[in-house]
């Protein structure tokens, strides 16, 4: 994860899709492969059960992004599952933005699927294609 440290000062929450350069149809499979591969390397804080699914934004009620990563998690009264999800998916966000995929955390919008394998929806991320010039300039 050290290679992503510089992204901490560059990242930006991307709320608008690039109409001039949207994802292509075959980008879905490429992004899914990237996410699945990266998730194998990501560290968790706690051993809570969670699942995620990459979907077209039309499978949600959000208007932010072109795709969404819908996150479902086992819930506990101590809310550590939310900290765990934030920790895991922030690592993914930094990586995605380093390869020109913008990310926006979406707490209010909901996917059409209310749960996966009995795990309720927790939060989702909206994804859109960006250019690196849309990120903050590195302060180093």
Coordinates of N, CA, C and O in Angstrom, one line a residue:
X1 N 0.8 -1.2 0.0 CA 0.0 0.0 0.0 C 0.8 1.3 0.0 O 0.3 2.3 -0.2
X2 N 2.1 1.1 0.3 CA 3.0 2.3 0.3 C 3.0 3.1 -1.0 O 3.1 4.3 -1.1
X3 N 2.8 2.3 -2.1 CA 2.8 3.0 -3.5 C 1.6 3.9 -3.6 O 1.6 4.8 -4.5
X4 N 0.6 3.8 -2.8 CA -0.6 4.6 -2.9 C -0.6 5.8 -1.9 O -1.5 6.6 -1.9
X5 N 0.4 5.9 -1.1 CA 0.5 7.0 -0.1 C 0.4 8.4 -0.8 O -0.3 9.2 -0.2
X6 N 1.0 8.6 -1.9 CA 1.0 9.9 -2.6 C -0.5 10.2 -3.0 O -0.8 11.4 -3.2
X7 N -1.3 9.2 -3.2 CA -2.7 9.5 -3.6 C -3.5 10.1 -2.5 O -4.6 10.7 -2.8
X8 N -3.1 10.0 -1.3 CA -3.8 10.6 -0.2 C -4.0 12.1 -0.4 O -5.1 12.7 0.0
X9 N -3.0 12.8 -0.9 CA -3.1 14.2 -1.1 C -3.7 14.6 -2.4 O -4.0 15.8 -2.6
X10 N -3.9 13.7 -3.3 CA -4.4 14.0 -4.7 C -5.9 13.7 -4.8 O -6.5 14.2 -5.7
X11 N -6.4 12.7 -4.1 CA -7.7 12.3 -4.3 C -8.8 13.3 -4.2 O -8.6 14.3 -3.4
X12 N -9.8 13.1 -4.9 CA -11.0 14.1 -4.9 C -12.2 13.2 -5.0 O -12.2 12.2 -5.8
X13 N -13.3 13.6 -4.4 CA -14.6 12.9 -4.6 C -15.2 13.3 -5.9 O -15.5 14.5 -6.1
X14 N -15.3 12.4 -6.8 CA -15.8 12.7 -8.2 C -17.3 12.5 -8.2 O -17.7 11.4 -8.1
X15 N -18.0 13.6 -8.4 CA -19.4 13.5 -8.4 C -20.1 13.6 -9.8 O -21.2 13.4 -10.0
X16 N -19.3 14.0 -10.8 CA -19.8 14.2 -12.2 C -19.1 13.2 -13.1 O -17.9 13.1 -13.1
X17 N -19.9 12.6 -13.9 CA -19.3 11.7 -15.0 C -18.8 12.6 -16.1 O -19.4 13.6 -16.4
X18 N -17.8 12.0 -16.8 CA -17.3 12.7 -18.0 C -18.1 12.4 -19.2 O -18.0 11.3 -19.8
X19 N -19.0 13.3 -19.6 CA -19.9 13.0 -20.7 C -19.0 12.9 -22.0 O -19.4 12.1 -22.9
X20 N -17.9 13.6 -22.1 CA -17.1 13.5 -23.3 C -16.2 12.2 -23.4 O -15.7 11.9 -24.4
X21 N -16.1 11.4 -22.3 CA -15.3 10.2 -22.3 C -15.8 9.2 -21.3 O -15.2 8.9 -20.3
X22 N -17.0 8.7 -21.6 CA -17.6 7.7 -20.6 C -16.9 6.4 -20.7 O -16.2 6.1 -21.7
X23 N -17.2 5.5 -19.8 CA -16.8 4.1 -19.9 C -17.4 3.5 -21.1 O -18.5 3.8 -21.5
X24 N -16.7 2.5 -21.6 CA -17.2 1.7 -22.8 C -17.8 0.5 -22.2 O -17.6 0.1 -21.0
X25 N -18.6 -0.2 -23.0 CA -19.3 -1.4 -22.5 C -18.3 -2.5 -22.0 O -18.6 -3.0 -20.9
X26 N -17.2 -2.7 -22.6 CA -16.3 -3.7 -22.2 C -15.4 -3.2 -21.0 O -14.7 -4.0 -20.4
X27 N -15.5 -2.0 -20.6 CA -14.8 -1.5 -19.4 C -15.3 -2.2 -18.1 O -14.6 -2.4 -17.2
X28 N -16.6 -2.6 -18.1 CA -17.2 -3.3 -16.9 C -16.3 -4.5 -16.5 O -16.0 -4.6 -15.4
X29 N -16.1 -5.4 -17.5 CA -15.3 -6.6 -17.2 C -13.9 -6.2 -16.7 O -13.4 -6.9 -15.8
X30 N -13.3 -5.2 -17.4 CA -11.9 -4.8 -17.0 C -11.9 -4.3 -15.5 O -11.0 -4.6 -14.8
X31 N -12.9 -3.5 -15.2 CA -12.9 -2.9 -13.9 C -13.2 -4.0 -12.8 O -12.6 -4.0 -11.8
X32 N -14.1 -4.9 -13.2 CA -14.4 -6.0 -12.2 C -13.2 -6.8 -12.0 O -12.9 -7.2 -10.8
X33 N -12.4 -7.1 -13.0 CA -11.2 -7.9 -12.8 C -10.2 -7.1 -12.0 O -9.6 -7.7 -11.1
X34 N -10.1 -5.8 -12.2 CA -9.2 -5.0 -11.4 C -9.6 -5.0 -9.9 O -8.8 -5.2 -9.0
X35 N -10.9 -4.8 -9.7 CA -11.4 -4.7 -8.3 C -11.2 -6.1 -7.6 O -10.6 -6.1 -6.5
X36 N -11.6 -7.2 -8.3 CA -11.4 -8.5 -7.7 C -10.0 -8.8 -7.4 O -9.7 -9.4 -6.3
X37 N -9.1 -8.5 -8.3 CA -7.7 -8.7 -8.1 C -7.1 -7.9 -6.9 O -6.4 -8.4 -6.1
X38 N -7.5 -6.6 -6.9 CA -7.0 -5.7 -5.8 C -7.5 -6.1 -4.5 O -6.8 -6.0 -3.5
X39 N -8.7 -6.6 -4.4 CA -9.3 -6.9 -3.1 C -8.6 -8.1 -2.4 O -8.7 -8.2 -1.2
X40 N -7.9 -8.9 -3.2 CA -7.2 -10.0 -2.6 C -6.0 -9.5 -1.8 O -5.5 -10.2 -1.0
X41 N -5.5 -8.3 -2.1 CA -4.3 -7.7 -1.5 C -4.6 -6.8 -0.3 O -3.8 -6.5 0.5
X42 N -5.9 -6.4 -0.3 CA -6.3 -5.3 0.7 C -6.4 -5.9 2.1 O -6.9 -7.0 2.3
X43 N -5.9 -5.2 3.1 CA -6.0 -5.6 4.5 C -7.3 -5.1 5.1 O -7.8 -4.1 4.8
X44 N -7.8 -6.0 6.0 CA -9.0 -5.6 6.8 C -8.5 -5.3 8.2 O -7.5 -5.8 8.7
X45 N -9.3 -4.4 8.9 CA -9.1 -4.2 10.3 C -9.7 -5.3 11.2 O -9.1 -5.7 12.1
X46 N -10.9 -5.7 10.8 CA -11.6 -6.7 11.6 C -12.1 -7.8 10.7 O -12.3 -7.5 9.5
X47 N -12.4 -8.9 11.2 CA -12.8 -10.1 10.4 C -14.3 -10.2 10.3 O -14.9 -11.1 10.8
X48 N -15.0 -9.1 9.8 CA -16.4 -9.1 9.6 C -16.7 -9.7 8.2 O -15.9 -9.4 7.3
X49 N -17.8 -10.3 8.0 CA -18.2 -10.9 6.7 C -18.8 -9.7 5.9 O -19.7 -9.0 6.3
X50 N -18.3 -9.5 4.7 CA -18.8 -8.5 3.8 C -18.7 -9.1 2.3 O -17.9 -10.0 2.0
X51 N -19.5 -8.5 1.5 CA -19.4 -8.8 0.0 C -19.6 -7.5 -0.7 O -20.1 -6.5 -0.2
X52 N -19.2 -7.5 -2.0 CA -19.4 -6.3 -2.8 C -19.8 -6.8 -4.2 O -19.5 -7.9 -4.6
X53 N -20.4 -5.9 -4.9 CA -20.8 -6.2 -6.3 C -20.7 -4.9 -7.2 O -21.1 -3.9 -6.8
X54 N -20.1 -5.1 -8.3 CA -20.0 -4.0 -9.3 C -21.2 -4.1 -10.2 O -21.5 -5.1 -10.7
X55 N -21.9 -3.0 -10.2 CA -23.2 -2.9 -11.0 C -23.2 -1.6 -11.9 O -22.5 -0.6 -11.5
X56 N -24.0 -1.7 -12.9 CA -24.3 -0.4 -13.7 C -25.0 0.5 -12.8 O -25.9 0.1 -11.9
X57 N -24.8 1.8 -12.9 CA -25.4 2.8 -12.0 C -27.0 2.7 -12.1 O -27.7 3.0 -11.1
X58 N -27.5 2.2 -13.2 CA -28.9 2.0 -13.4 C -29.5 1.0 -12.4 O -30.7 1.0 -12.3
X59 N -28.7 0.2 -11.8 CA -29.1 -0.8 -10.9 C -29.2 -0.2 -9.5 O -29.4 -1.0 -8.5
X60 N -29.1 1.1 -9.4 CA -29.2 1.8 -8.1 C -30.2 3.0 -8.3 O -30.6 3.3 -9.5
X61 N -30.4 3.8 -7.3 CA -31.2 5.0 -7.4 C -30.3 6.2 -7.4 O -30.7 7.3 -7.2
X62 N -29.0 6.0 -7.7 CA -28.0 7.1 -7.7 C -27.9 7.7 -9.1 O -28.1 7.0 -10.1
X63 N -27.5 9.0 -9.1 CA -27.2 9.7 -10.4 C -25.7 10.0 -10.4 O -25.3 10.8 -11.3
X64 N -25.0 9.5 -9.5 CA -23.5 9.8 -9.4 C -22.7 8.6 -9.9 O -22.8 7.5 -9.3
X65 N -22.0 8.8 -11.0 CA -21.1 7.7 -11.5 C -21.8 7.0 -12.6 O -22.9 7.2 -13.0
X66 N -21.0 6.1 -13.2 CA -21.5 5.2 -14.3 C -21.6 3.8 -13.9 O -22.5 3.1 -14.3
X67 N -20.8 3.4 -12.9 CA -20.9 2.1 -12.3 C -20.9 2.4 -10.8 O -20.6 3.4 -10.3
X68 N -21.3 1.3 -10.0 CA -21.3 1.5 -8.6 C -20.8 0.2 -8.0 O -21.0 -0.9 -8.5
X69 N -20.0 0.3 -6.9 CA -19.6 -0.9 -6.1 C -20.6 -0.9 -4.9 O -20.5 0.0 -4.1
X70 N -21.5 -1.8 -4.9 CA -22.4 -1.9 -3.8 C -21.8 -2.8 -2.7 O -21.3 -3.9 -3.0
X71 N -21.8 -2.4 -1.5 CA -21.1 -3.1 -0.4 C -22.2 -3.5 0.6 O -23.0 -2.7 1.0
X72 N -22.1 -4.8 0.9 CA -23.0 -5.4 1.9 C -22.2 -6.0 3.0 O -21.1 -6.5 2.8
X73 N -22.7 -5.8 4.2 CA -21.8 -6.3 5.4 C -22.7 -6.8 6.5 O -23.8 -6.3 6.8
X74 N -22.1 -7.7 7.2 CA -22.6 -8.2 8.5 C -22.6 -7.0 9.4 O -21.6 -6.2 9.4
X75 N -23.7 -6.8 10.2 CA -23.7 -5.6 11.0 C -23.7 -6.0 12.5 O -24.2 -7.0 12.9
X76 N -23.0 -5.1 13.3 CA -22.9 -5.3 14.7 C -23.3 -4.0 15.4 O -23.1 -2.9 14.8
X77 N -23.7 -4.1 16.6 CA -24.1 -2.9 17.3 C -23.0 -1.9 17.6 O -23.2 -0.8 17.8
X78 N -21.7 -2.4 17.6 CA -20.6 -1.6 17.9 C -20.2 -0.7 16.7 O -19.3 0.1 16.8
X79 N -20.8 -0.9 15.5 CA -20.5 -0.2 14.3 C -19.1 -0.3 13.8 O -18.7 0.4 12.9
X80 N -18.3 -1.3 14.3 CA -17.0 -1.5 13.8 C -17.0 -2.0 12.3 O -16.1 -1.8 11.6
X81 N -18.1 -2.6 11.9 CA -18.3 -3.0 10.5 C -18.1 -1.8 9.6 O -17.6 -1.9 8.5
X82 N -18.6 -0.6 10.0 CA -18.5 0.6 9.1 C -17.1 1.0 9.0 O -16.6 1.4 8.0
X83 N -16.4 1.0 10.1 CA -15.0 1.4 10.1 C -14.2 0.4 9.2 O -13.3 0.8 8.5
X84 N -14.5 -0.9 9.4 CA -13.9 -1.9 8.6 C -14.1 -1.7 7.1 O -13.1 -1.7 6.3
X85 N -15.3 -1.4 6.7 CA -15.7 -1.1 5.3 C -14.9 0.1 4.8 O -14.4 0.1 3.7
X86 N -14.9 1.2 5.6 CA -14.2 2.4 5.2 C -12.7 2.1 5.0 O -12.2 2.6 4.0
X87 N -12.1 1.4 5.9 CA -10.7 1.1 5.8 C -10.4 0.2 4.5 O -9.5 0.6 3.8
X88 N -11.2 -0.8 4.3 CA -11.0 -1.6 3.1 C -11.2 -0.9 1.8 O -10.3 -0.9 0.9
X89 N -12.3 -0.2 1.7 CA -12.7 0.4 0.4 C -11.9 1.7 0.2 O -11.9 2.2 -1.0
X90 N -11.4 2.3 1.2 CA -10.6 3.5 1.0 C -9.3 3.1 0.3 O -8.8 3.8 -0.6
X91 N -8.7 1.9 0.7 CA -7.6 1.4 0.0 C -7.9 1.2 -1.5 O -7.1 1.5 -2.4
X92 N -9.1 0.6 -1.8 CA -9.5 0.4 -3.2 C -9.7 1.7 -3.9 O -9.2 1.9 -5.0
X93 N -10.3 2.7 -3.2 CA -10.5 4.0 -3.8 C -9.2 4.7 -4.2 O -9.0 5.2 -5.4
X94 N -8.2 4.6 -3.4 CA -6.9 5.2 -3.7 C -6.3 4.5 -5.0 O -5.7 5.2 -5.8
X95 N -6.4 3.2 -5.0 CA -5.9 2.5 -6.2 C -6.6 2.9 -7.4 O -6.0 3.2 -8.5
X96 N -8.0 2.9 -7.4 CA -8.8 3.2 -8.6 C -8.4 4.6 -9.1 O -8.3 4.8 -10.3
X97 N -8.3 5.6 -8.2 CA -8.0 6.9 -8.6 C -6.6 7.0 -9.2 O -6.3 7.8 -10.1
X98 N -5.7 6.1 -8.8 CA -4.3 6.1 -9.4 C -4.3 5.6 -10.8 O -3.4 5.9 -11.5
X99 N -5.4 4.9 -11.2 CA -5.5 4.4 -12.6 C -6.7 5.1 -13.3 O -7.3 4.6 -14.2
X100 N -7.0 6.3 -12.9 CA -7.9 7.2 -13.5 C -9.4 6.7 -13.5 O -10.1 6.9 -14.5
X101 N -9.8 6.2 -12.4 CA -11.2 5.9 -12.2 C -11.6 6.7 -10.9 O -11.1 6.4 -9.8
X102 N -12.5 7.6 -11.1 CA -12.9 8.5 -10.0 C -13.9 7.8 -9.1 O -14.7 6.9 -9.6
X103 N -13.9 8.1 -7.9 CA -14.8 7.5 -6.9 C -15.5 8.5 -6.0 O -14.9 9.5 -5.7
X104 N -16.7 8.2 -5.7 CA -17.5 9.0 -4.8 C -18.2 8.1 -3.8 O -19.0 7.2 -4.2
X105 N -18.1 8.3 -2.5 CA -18.8 7.5 -1.5 C -20.2 7.9 -1.5 O -20.5 9.1 -1.5
X106 N -21.2 6.9 -1.6 CA -22.6 7.2 -1.7 C -23.3 6.6 -0.5 O -23.5 5.4 -0.5
X107 N -23.7 7.4 0.5 CA -24.3 6.8 1.7 C -25.8 6.8 1.6 O -26.5 5.9 2.2
X108 N -26.4 7.7 0.9 CA -27.9 7.8 0.8 C -28.5 6.9 -0.3 O -29.5 6.2 -0.1
X109 N -27.9 7.0 -1.5 CA -28.5 6.2 -2.6 C -28.4 4.7 -2.2 O -27.6 4.2 -1.5
X110 N -29.3 3.9 -2.8 CA -29.4 2.5 -2.5 C -29.4 1.7 -3.8 O -30.0 2.1 -4.9
X111 N -28.9 0.5 -3.8 CA -29.0 -0.4 -4.9 C -30.4 -1.1 -4.9 O -31.1 -1.1 -3.9
X112 N -30.7 -1.6 -6.1 CA -32.0 -2.4 -6.2 C -32.0 -3.6 -5.3 O -33.0 -4.0 -4.7
X113 N -30.8 -4.3 -5.2 CA -30.6 -5.5 -4.3 C -30.5 -5.0 -2.9 O -29.6 -4.2 -2.6
X114 N -31.4 -5.4 -2.1 CA -31.3 -5.0 -0.6 C -30.3 -5.8 0.1 O -29.8 -5.3 1.2
X115 N -29.9 -7.0 -0.3 CA -28.9 -7.8 0.4 C -28.3 -8.8 -0.6 O -28.8 -9.0 -1.7
X116 N -27.2 -9.4 -0.2 CA -26.5 -10.5 -0.9 C -26.2 -11.5 0.1 O -25.6 -11.2 1.2
X117 N -26.7 -12.7 -0.1 CA -26.5 -13.8 0.8 C -26.8 -13.5 2.3 O -26.1 -13.9 3.2
X118 N -27.8 -12.7 2.5 CA -28.3 -12.4 3.8 C -27.5 -11.2 4.4 O -27.8 -10.8 5.5
X119 N -26.6 -10.6 3.7 CA -25.8 -9.5 4.2 C -26.5 -8.2 3.7 O -26.7 -8.0 2.5
X120 N -26.9 -7.3 4.6 CA -27.6 -6.1 4.2 C -26.7 -5.1 3.6 O -25.5 -5.0 3.9
X121 N -27.3 -4.2 2.7 CA -26.5 -3.2 2.1 C -26.0 -2.2 3.1 O -26.7 -1.8 4.1
X122 N -24.8 -1.8 3.0 CA -24.1 -0.9 3.9 C -23.9 0.5 3.3 O -24.3 1.5 3.8
X123 N -23.2 0.5 2.1 CA -22.9 1.8 1.4 C -22.4 1.4 0.0 O -22.3 0.2 -0.3
X124 N -22.3 2.4 -0.8 CA -21.8 2.1 -2.1 C -20.8 3.2 -2.6 O -20.8 4.3 -2.1
X125 N -20.1 2.9 -3.7 CA -19.2 3.8 -4.3 C -19.6 4.0 -5.7 O -19.8 3.1 -6.4
X126 N -19.7 5.3 -6.1 CA -20.0 5.6 -7.5 C -18.6 5.7 -8.3 O -17.7 6.3 -7.8
X127 N -18.5 5.1 -9.5 CA -17.3 5.1 -10.3 C -17.5 5.8 -11.6 O -18.6 5.7 -12.2
X128 N -16.5 6.6 -12.0 CA -16.6 7.3 -13.3 C -15.2 7.4 -13.8 O -14.2 7.4 -13.0
X129 N -15.0 7.5 -15.1 CA -13.7 7.7 -15.7 C -13.2 9.1 -15.5 O -14.0 10.1 -15.7
X130 N -12.0 9.3 -15.2 CA -11.4 10.6 -15.0 C -10.1 10.7 -15.8 O -9.5 9.7 -16.2
X131 N -9.6 12.0 -15.8 CA -8.2 12.2 -16.3 C -7.4 12.6 -15.0 O -8.0 13.2 -14.1
X132 N -6.2 12.3 -15.0 CA -5.4 12.6 -13.8 C -5.4 14.1 -13.4 O -5.1 14.4 -12.3
X133 N -5.6 14.9 -14.4 CA -5.6 16.4 -14.2 C -6.9 16.8 -13.3 O -7.0 17.9 -12.9
X134 N -7.8 15.9 -13.1 CA -9.0 16.2 -12.3 C -8.7 16.0 -10.8 O -9.4 16.4 -10.0
X135 N -7.5 15.4 -10.5 CA -7.1 15.2 -9.1 C -6.4 16.4 -8.6 O -5.9 17.2 -9.4
X136 N -6.2 16.5 -7.3 CA -5.4 17.6 -6.8 C -4.0 17.4 -7.2 O -3.5 16.3 -7.4
X137 N -3.3 18.5 -7.3 CA -1.8 18.4 -7.6 C -1.1 17.9 -6.4 O -1.4 18.3 -5.3
X138 N 0.0 17.1 -6.6 CA 0.8 16.6 -5.5 C 1.5 17.7 -4.8 O 2.1 18.5 -5.5
X139 N 1.4 17.8 -3.5 CA 2.0 18.9 -2.7 C 3.5 18.6 -2.4 O 4.2 19.4 -1.9
X140 N 3.9 17.4 -2.7 CA 5.3 17.0 -2.4 C 6.3 17.6 -3.4 O 6.2 17.7 -4.5

